[in-house]
Amino acid sequence: MRLFAFIIIFICALEGKALAFDARSPEWLALGHYRPRLFGDYQSSIDSDNFFLSPQGKNSPEAELEATIVLFQNEGQNDKKCLFPARYKLLQKNGVSLKPYPKCEELEQFYADLQPAGVTLLFTDAFMNNPASLFGHSLIRIDTKRKGTQLLAHGVNYGAFTNGEENGALYALLGLTGGYFGGFTIKPYYDIINTYNNIENRDIWELNLNFSPEELDFFVAHLWEVGNSLTRYYFFSKNCSYMLMEILDAVRPGLRLADKFPLQAIPLDTVKAVYHSPNLVKEVNYRPSRQAKIEHKYKQMSKPQKKAYLKAIKNEDYSFDGLSDEQKAGVLETTYQFVQYQYVVEDIDLQTYRRRSFALLKQRSNLKAQDTLGELREGKSPLKAHDSMRAVLGFGSRNGQGFQEIAYRPAYHSLTDDNFGFRRGAEINFLNAVFRHYDNDDNFVLQKLDIVGVRTISPMNEMFQPLSYQIKADISREFNPNNEKDVYVFNFVAGGGAAYELVEDALSVYAMNNAYLAYGGGLPHNQWAGIGLAAGVYADFGRLRLLGEAEKVFATSHFADKMKYKLEAAVTLSSDWALAADYIYQQNYGHDLEEAMISLRYYF
Amino acid sequence: MKNLYLFSAVLGGALMMSANASAIDSTGCGLGSLAWRGQSGPAPQILAVTTNTMFGIQTFGITSGTSGCDPNGRITGGTGKMVLAFVENNMEQYALDASRGQGETIETLAGILNMDSDRLGEISQQHFAELFPSQDVDALQVTLKLLEITQA
């Protein structure tokens, strides 16, 4: 009761001060990055003092607005005025009488360098070689009206300043708990393309936003304001993608994009939210990775071209006998791209790289003919991919005992989920929790918690030899063959292997060596370690996906010394629904386990 | 249960990130970094990380996006400076485009040089051997030659 009275007094005290503009208006709140907290008060996401004019600014939109109006209604302090051009524009637009805006050289140079023509949201797909990039990345491009191409535009990236400490547990812990500060950096777009398309081999999707000239101007002005600020970085919530939502909200408060991501901001989800906002996205462009471009060219080559190309990349044989000039041009250019790829992945050294590049281009420059192989212009849009969260409802039988299963996975994609818009064969399961009700015992149990599971089945071919690998940690309820009871076990598995494609873009076989560590109170000696030899088949026919695997595990304990067979199939029913079937058979010293389940998967 | 879930979230995240990760992008040039001048706290450190004042000349090779970057991370300056910065950072792609007489980097350079892009493509291919006389040519040599042949 006393608290209630206090709040009333508090609110009245604030209302007593008549400000020339409403500090609780969506425009002001979004511009100050104020986010609602309990009891209706607000706090800014921004953590650095230089973003606030009032000492109470972080926690009081009113105090900050008052200080802003005081600044702009008085002479002097031009340095400060020059830091907040968007605030000035907002107040001016709303009829607050202000002194003229000063001349700000650095700000003018900022506009002059950018020459803004529009705003584009960029999404880059997953980078499987880097744990922090598994979910993709998003950033913003300020399009340029400079003559030429958008290579001269600028990319704006929000990221953590890690001082180069980018491995180890400390880095992970700090990244997850706000131990680093995040801020905005800017780079020419050609640098962004080099980094993502050419070095990390990731596709870029460009979503051109439908901003009016006033909105564009306001966007750039606000970028200048936050460009100096720092915010505590949280890998899952206040991350690269989330802060961009707050920035877009500042331009169009009605979008309320930040509201949609209170707990986790997965880059793809934020990009989809932008895509589905009414009247926000004008057009979507695709910029394929270098690897995707090479593969596309190779697929279109004629037989003699393919032969010449493979000789060129393997034996450095650049004779190309019997090809027409057009065909030669295509092979030369694709070989050149492949040499660039090899250098980036450190397959060849700098001297080899230079020698090959130079020899290829010298020959190419002597041909007037143009390559007639088509360019890769369309990709499978991640905007149409299934949503990240998944719920499962299943019915099955475990050694003759019926059960019902419900499962929830906050993120992200399994091998048998629909691969459209994802990297095929790249699995990321995070915090998948599986609960079951068993009929005979009538008990409801946690069957499994996949803490994290990353797996790739990446086929090798004559050009690219990626490693297939898996890293998984889970807590699961397992069958103890000694007493035929279920016990909880913490499992860790890491493995590596190779995959080969038998049917192009559809069917691969793979083999993997796995290392196991397990710990649990119900286990003999509380733990076991083992190695597993696995072989499997993975098929993706679009709507239908199949995964079959056999694995022999050699372990320090009879508990885990077993032969395991797994079959999994899933069919897409609609963009949000899939039907799946699972079968498991484990042979273990005559105490076998057999389990089958039919389930419905819902993506949301 | 909730605690287990939370604990698992942290553990899972830690596992995900503890493998060697050059994760969150911390390179690049600081936006509006000039405004940090003279401040204490973490800002000067960040300034040191983010202002890649690299004035070495890039030789034939792929850059990782940090070289040739203006202290403020922006494309700035007059024609010559812009051409040099662009060639420095896009040398491998420009070499390809020059050898075939067309492409995105030709269109971009034509924009900077305020000339017709077909024409630039044509003369780049024609003068390829002068622009790239050896495998060890550097960006400055290419730029000077490019400016020379486009003036003619």
Short mmCIF file of C-alpha atoms in Angstrom, two decimals, chain B residues 4 16 28 42 48 64 94 96 104 106 120 130-131:
data_model
loop_
_atom_site.label_atom_id
_atom_site.label_comp_id
_atom_site.label_asym_id
_atom_site.label_seq_id
_atom_site.Cartn_x
_atom_site.Cartn_y
_atom_site.Cartn_z
CA LEU B 4 18.37 -27.03 -14.35
CA MET B 16 29.16 -23.62 -27.94
CA GLY B 28 36.48 -2.84 -38.20
CA PRO B 42 36.98 1.29 -21.77
CA ALA B 48 42.75 1.08 -30.12
CA SER B 64 40.42 -9.64 -44.38
CA TYR B 94 39.55 -6.21 -59.79
CA LEU B 96 39.68 -10.82 -62.51
CA GLU B 104 31.21 -5.18 -60.41
CA ILE B 106 34.88 -2.15 -62.99
CA LEU B 120 36.91 1.24 -68.39
CA GLU B 130 50.69 -3.06 -67.76
CA LEU B 131 48.30 -2.95 -64.81
#
